[in-house]
Coordinates of N, CA and C in Angstrom, one line a residue:
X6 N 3.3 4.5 -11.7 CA 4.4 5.2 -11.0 C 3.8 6.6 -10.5
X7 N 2.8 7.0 -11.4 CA 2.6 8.2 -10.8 C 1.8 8.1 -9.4
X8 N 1.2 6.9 -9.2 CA 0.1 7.1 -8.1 C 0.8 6.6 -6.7
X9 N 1.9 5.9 -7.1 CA 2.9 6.2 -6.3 C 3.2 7.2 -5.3
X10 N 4.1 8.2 -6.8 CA 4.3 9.1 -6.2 C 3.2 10.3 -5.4
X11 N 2.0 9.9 -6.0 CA 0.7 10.9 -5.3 C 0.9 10.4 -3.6
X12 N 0.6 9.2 -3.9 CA 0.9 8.5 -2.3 C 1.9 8.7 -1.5
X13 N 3.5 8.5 -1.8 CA 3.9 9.1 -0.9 C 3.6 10.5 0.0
X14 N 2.9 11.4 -0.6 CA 2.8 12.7 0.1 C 1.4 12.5 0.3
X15 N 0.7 12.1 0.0 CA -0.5 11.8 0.5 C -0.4 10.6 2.3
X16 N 0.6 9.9 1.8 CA 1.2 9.4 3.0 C 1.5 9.4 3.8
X17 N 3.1 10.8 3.5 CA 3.2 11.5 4.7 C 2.1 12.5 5.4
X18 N 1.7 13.1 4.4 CA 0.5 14.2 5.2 C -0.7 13.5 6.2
X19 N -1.0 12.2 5.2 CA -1.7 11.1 6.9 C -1.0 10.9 8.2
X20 N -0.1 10.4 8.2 CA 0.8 9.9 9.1 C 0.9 11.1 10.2
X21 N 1.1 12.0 9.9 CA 1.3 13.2 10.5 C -0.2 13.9 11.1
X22 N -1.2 13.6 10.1 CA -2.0 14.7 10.7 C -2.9 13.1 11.5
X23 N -2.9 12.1 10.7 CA -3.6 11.4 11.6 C -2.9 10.6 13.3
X24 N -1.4 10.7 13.4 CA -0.9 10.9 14.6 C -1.0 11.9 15.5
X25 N -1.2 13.0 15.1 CA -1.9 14.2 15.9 C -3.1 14.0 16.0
X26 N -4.2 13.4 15.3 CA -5.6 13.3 15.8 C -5.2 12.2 16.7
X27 N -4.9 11.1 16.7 CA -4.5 10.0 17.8 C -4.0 10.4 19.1
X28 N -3.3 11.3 18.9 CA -2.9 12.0 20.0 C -3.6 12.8 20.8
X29 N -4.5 13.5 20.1 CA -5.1 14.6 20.7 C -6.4 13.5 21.4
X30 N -7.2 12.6 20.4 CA -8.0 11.7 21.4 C -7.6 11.0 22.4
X31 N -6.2 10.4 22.5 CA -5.6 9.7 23.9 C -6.0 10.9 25.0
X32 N -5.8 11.9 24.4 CA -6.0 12.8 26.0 C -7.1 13.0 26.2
X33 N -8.2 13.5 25.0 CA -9.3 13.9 25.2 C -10.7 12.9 25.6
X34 N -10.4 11.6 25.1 CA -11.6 10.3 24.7 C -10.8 9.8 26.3
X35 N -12.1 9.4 26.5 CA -12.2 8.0 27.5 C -12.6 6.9 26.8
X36 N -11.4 6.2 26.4 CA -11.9 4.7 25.5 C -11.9 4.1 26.2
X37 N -12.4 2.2 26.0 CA -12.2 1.4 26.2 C -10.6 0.5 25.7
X38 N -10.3 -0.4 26.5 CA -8.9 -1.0 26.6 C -9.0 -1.4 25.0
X39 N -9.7 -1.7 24.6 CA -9.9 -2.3 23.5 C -9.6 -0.9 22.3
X40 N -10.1 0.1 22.4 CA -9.6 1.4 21.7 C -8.1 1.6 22.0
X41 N -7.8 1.9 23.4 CA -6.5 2.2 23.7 C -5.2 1.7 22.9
X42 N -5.6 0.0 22.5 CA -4.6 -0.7 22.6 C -4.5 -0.6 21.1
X43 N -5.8 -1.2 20.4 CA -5.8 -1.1 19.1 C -5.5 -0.4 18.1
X44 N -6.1 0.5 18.5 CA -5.7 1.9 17.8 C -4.4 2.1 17.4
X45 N -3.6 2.4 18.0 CA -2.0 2.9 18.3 C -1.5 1.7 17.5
X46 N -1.6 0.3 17.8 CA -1.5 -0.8 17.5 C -1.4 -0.8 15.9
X47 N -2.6 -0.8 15.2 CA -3.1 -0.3 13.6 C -2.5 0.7 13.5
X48 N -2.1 2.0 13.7 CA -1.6 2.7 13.1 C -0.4 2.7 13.3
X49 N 0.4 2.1 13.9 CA 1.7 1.1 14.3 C 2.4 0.7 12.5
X50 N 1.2 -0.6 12.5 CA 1.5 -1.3 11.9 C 0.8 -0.9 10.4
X51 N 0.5 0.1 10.5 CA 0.1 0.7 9.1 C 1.2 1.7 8.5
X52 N 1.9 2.8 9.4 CA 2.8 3.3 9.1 C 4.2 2.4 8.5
X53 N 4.4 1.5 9.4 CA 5.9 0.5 9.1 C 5.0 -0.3 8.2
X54 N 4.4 -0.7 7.6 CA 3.7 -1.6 6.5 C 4.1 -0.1 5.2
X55 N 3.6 0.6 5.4 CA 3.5 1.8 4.4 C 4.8 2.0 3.6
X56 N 5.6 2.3 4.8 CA 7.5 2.5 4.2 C 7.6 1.5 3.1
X57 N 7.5 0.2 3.9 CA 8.3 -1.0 2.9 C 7.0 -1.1 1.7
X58 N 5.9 -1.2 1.9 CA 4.9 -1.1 0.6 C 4.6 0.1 -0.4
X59 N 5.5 1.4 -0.2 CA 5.6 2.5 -1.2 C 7.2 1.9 -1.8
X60 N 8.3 1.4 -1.0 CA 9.6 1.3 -1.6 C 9.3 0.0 -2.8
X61 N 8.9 -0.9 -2.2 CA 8.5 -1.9 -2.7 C 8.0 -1.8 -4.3
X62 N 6.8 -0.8 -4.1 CA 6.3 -0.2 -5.9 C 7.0 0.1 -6.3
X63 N 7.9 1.2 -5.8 CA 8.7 2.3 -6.6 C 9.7 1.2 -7.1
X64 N 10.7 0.6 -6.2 CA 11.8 -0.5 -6.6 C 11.2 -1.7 -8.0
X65 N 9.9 -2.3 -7.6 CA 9.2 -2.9 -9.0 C 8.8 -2.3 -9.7
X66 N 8.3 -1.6 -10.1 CA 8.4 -0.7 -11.1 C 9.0 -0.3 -12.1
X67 N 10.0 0.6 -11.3 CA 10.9 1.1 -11.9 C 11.9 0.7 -12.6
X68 N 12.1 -0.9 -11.8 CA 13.3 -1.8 -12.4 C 12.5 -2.9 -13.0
X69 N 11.3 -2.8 -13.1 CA 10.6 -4.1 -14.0 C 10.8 -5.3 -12.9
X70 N 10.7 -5.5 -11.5 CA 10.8 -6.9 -10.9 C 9.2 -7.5 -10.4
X71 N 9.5 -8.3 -11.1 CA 8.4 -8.9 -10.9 C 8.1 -9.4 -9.3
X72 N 9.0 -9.7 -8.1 CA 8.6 -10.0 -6.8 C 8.5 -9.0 -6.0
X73 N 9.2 -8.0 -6.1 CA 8.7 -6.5 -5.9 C 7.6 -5.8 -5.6
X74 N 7.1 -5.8 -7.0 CA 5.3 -5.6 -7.3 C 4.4 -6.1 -6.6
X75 N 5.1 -7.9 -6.9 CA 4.0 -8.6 -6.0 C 3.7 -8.4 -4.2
X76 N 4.9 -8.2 -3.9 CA 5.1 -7.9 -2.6 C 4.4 -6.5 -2.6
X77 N 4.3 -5.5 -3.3 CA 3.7 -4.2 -3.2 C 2.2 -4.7 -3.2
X78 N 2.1 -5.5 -3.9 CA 0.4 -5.5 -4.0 C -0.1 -6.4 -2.8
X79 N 0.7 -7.5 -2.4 CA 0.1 -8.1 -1.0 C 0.1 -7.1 -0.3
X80 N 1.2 -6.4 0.4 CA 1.2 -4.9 1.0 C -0.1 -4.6 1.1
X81 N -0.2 -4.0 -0.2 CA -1.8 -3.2 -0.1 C -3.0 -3.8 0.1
X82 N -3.2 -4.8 -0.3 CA -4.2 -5.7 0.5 C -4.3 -5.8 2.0
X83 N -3.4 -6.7 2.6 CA -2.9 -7.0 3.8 C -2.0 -6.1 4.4
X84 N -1.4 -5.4 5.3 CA -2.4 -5.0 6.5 C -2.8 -3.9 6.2
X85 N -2.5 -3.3 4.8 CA -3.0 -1.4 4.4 C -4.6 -1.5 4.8
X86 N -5.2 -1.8 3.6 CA -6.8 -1.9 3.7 C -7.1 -2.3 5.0
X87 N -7.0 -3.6 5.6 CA -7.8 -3.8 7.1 C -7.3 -2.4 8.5
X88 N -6.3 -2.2 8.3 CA -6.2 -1.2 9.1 C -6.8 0.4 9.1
X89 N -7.0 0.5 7.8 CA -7.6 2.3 7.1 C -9.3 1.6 7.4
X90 N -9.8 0.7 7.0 CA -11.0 -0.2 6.9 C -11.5 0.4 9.0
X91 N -10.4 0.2 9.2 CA -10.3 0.4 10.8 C -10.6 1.9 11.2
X92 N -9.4 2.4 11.0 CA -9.4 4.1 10.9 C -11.0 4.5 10.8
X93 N -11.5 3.6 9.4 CA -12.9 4.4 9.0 C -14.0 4.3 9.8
X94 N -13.8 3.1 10.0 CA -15.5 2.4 10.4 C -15.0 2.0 11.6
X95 N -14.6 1.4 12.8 CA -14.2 0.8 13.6 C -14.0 1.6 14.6
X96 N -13.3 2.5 15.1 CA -13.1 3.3 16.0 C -14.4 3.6 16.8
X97 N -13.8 3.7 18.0 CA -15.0 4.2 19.0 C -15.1 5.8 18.5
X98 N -14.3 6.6 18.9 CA -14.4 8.3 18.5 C -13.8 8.1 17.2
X99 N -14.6 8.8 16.1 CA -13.8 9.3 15.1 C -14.1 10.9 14.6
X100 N -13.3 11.2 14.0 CA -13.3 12.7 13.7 C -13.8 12.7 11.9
X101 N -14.3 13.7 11.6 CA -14.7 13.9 10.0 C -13.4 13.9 9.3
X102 N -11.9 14.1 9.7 CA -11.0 14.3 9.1 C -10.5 12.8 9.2
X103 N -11.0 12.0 10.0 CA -10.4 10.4 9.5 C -11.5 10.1 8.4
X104 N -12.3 10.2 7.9 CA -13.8 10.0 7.0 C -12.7 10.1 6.2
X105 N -12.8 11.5 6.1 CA -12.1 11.9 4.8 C -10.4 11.4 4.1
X106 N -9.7 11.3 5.0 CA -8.2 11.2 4.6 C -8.6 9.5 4.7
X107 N -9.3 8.7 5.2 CA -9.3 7.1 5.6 C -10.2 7.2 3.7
X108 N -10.9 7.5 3.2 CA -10.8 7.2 1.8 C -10.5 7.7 0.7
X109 N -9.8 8.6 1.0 CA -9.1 9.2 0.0 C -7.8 8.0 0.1
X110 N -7.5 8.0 0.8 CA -6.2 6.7 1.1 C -6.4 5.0 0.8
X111 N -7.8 4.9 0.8 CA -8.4 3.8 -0.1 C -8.4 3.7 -1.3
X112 N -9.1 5.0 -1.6 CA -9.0 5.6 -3.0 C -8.1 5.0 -4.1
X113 N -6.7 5.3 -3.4 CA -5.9 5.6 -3.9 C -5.2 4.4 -4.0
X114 N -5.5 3.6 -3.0 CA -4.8 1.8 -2.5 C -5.5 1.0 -3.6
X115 N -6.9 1.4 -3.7 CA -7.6 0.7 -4.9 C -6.7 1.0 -6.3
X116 N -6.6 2.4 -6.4 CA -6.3 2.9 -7.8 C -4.9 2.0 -7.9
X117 N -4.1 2.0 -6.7 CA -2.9 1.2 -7.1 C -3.2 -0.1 -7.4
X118 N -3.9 -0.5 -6.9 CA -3.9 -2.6 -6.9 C -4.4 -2.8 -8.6
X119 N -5.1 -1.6 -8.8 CA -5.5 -2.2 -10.0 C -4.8 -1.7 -11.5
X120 N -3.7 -0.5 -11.2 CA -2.7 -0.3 -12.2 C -2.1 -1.2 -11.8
X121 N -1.4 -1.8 -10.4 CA -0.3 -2.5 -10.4 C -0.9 -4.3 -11.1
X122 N -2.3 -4.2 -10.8 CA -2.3 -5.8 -11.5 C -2.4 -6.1 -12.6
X123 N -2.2 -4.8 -13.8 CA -2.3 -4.8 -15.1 C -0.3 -4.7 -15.3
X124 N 0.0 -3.9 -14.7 CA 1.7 -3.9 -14.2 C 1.8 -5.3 -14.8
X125 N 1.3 -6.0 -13.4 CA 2.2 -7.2 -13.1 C 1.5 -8.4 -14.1
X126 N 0.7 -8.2 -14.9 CA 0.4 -9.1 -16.3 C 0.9 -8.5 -17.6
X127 N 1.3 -7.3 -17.7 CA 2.1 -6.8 -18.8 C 3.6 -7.2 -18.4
X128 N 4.1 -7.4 -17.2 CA 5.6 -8.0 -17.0 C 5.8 -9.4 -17.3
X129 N 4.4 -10.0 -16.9 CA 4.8 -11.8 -17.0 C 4.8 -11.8 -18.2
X130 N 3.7 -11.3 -19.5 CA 4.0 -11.5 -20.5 C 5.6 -11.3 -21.1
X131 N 5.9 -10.1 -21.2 CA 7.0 -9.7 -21.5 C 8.4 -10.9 -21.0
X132 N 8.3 -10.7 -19.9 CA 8.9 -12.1 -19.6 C 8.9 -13.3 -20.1
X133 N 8.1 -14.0 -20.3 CA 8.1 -14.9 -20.7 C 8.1 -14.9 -22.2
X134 N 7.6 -14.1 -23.3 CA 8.6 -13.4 -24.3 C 9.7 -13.9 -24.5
X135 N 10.5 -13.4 -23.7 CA 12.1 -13.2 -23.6 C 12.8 -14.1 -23.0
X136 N 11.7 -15.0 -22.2 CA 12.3 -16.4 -21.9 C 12.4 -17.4 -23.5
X137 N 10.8 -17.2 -24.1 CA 10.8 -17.9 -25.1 C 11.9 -17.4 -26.0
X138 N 12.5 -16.4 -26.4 CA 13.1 -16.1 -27.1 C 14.5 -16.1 -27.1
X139 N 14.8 -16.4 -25.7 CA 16.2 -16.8 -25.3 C 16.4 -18.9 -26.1
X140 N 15.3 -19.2 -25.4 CA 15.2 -20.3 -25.4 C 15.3 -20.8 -27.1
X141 N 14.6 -20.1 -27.7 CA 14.8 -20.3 -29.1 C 16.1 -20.3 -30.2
X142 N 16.8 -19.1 -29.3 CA 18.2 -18.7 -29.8 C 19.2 -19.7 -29.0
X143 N 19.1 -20.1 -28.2 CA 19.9 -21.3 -27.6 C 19.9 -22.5 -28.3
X144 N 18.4 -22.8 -28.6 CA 18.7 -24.1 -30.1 C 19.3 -24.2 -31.1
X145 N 18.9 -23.2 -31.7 CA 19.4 -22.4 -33.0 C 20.5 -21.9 -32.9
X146 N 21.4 -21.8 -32.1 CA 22.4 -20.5 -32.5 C 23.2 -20.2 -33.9
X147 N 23.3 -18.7 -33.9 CA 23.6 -18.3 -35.3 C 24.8 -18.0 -35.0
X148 N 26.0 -19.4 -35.5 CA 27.5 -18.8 -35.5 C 27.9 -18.5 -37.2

């Protein structure tokens, strides 16, 4: 939960300063069609990936759902990583401040996949716990 919350504001403060570096190279770079289109494109679909894959944690989490989480962690695999992977290494111009915020933001995607995949094996157990133990008291009942 906490890395979560690191992320949201680590999130927003990307979003924002790396839409202004995108901006400022549309006017300044002479890309190719292939930069022009991509670019914008990835960070498109990184930002609307972002919303629903920070809600997604916080909502499993918080409330123990197990489809939630899972959905947060595809999230973060698919399209988070290939597009920051992009940001980093792929770009025709890049600036030292995509270096830097493009792995710190990895960083941090890793740090989650791998709290959330201890998460989501501490919930199945527990669940299924509670399934066995419903199931037990259903045979047995104590009137």
């Amino acid at each position: 939960q906490t890395c979560l919350h690191y992320n949201l504001f680590l999130s927003l403060a990307f979003l924002a300063l790396e839409g202004a570096v995108l901006l400022h190279k549309a006017r300044v770079y002479e890309t190719n069609i292939f930069g022009r289109v991509l670019t914008p494109l990835a960070f498109a679909v990184w930002a609307c990936a972002e919303v629903f894959r920070l809600w997604f944690g916080h909502v499993g989490n918080l409330q123990e759902k197990l489809p939630q989480i899972s959905v947060f962690f595809l999230l973060s695999v698919f399209p988070q990583l290939p597009c920051l992977l992009y940001f980093i290494f792929l770009q025709e111009y890049w600036l030292p401040f995509e270096l830097v915020a493009g792995v710190t933001m990895i960083t941090m995607i890793v740090l989650e996949l791998v709290t959330s995949y201890f998460a989501v094996r501490a919930l199945i157990r527990k669940q299924t716990t509670n399934f066995y133990i419903r199931l037990g008291s259903e045979e047995n009942p104590a009137w």
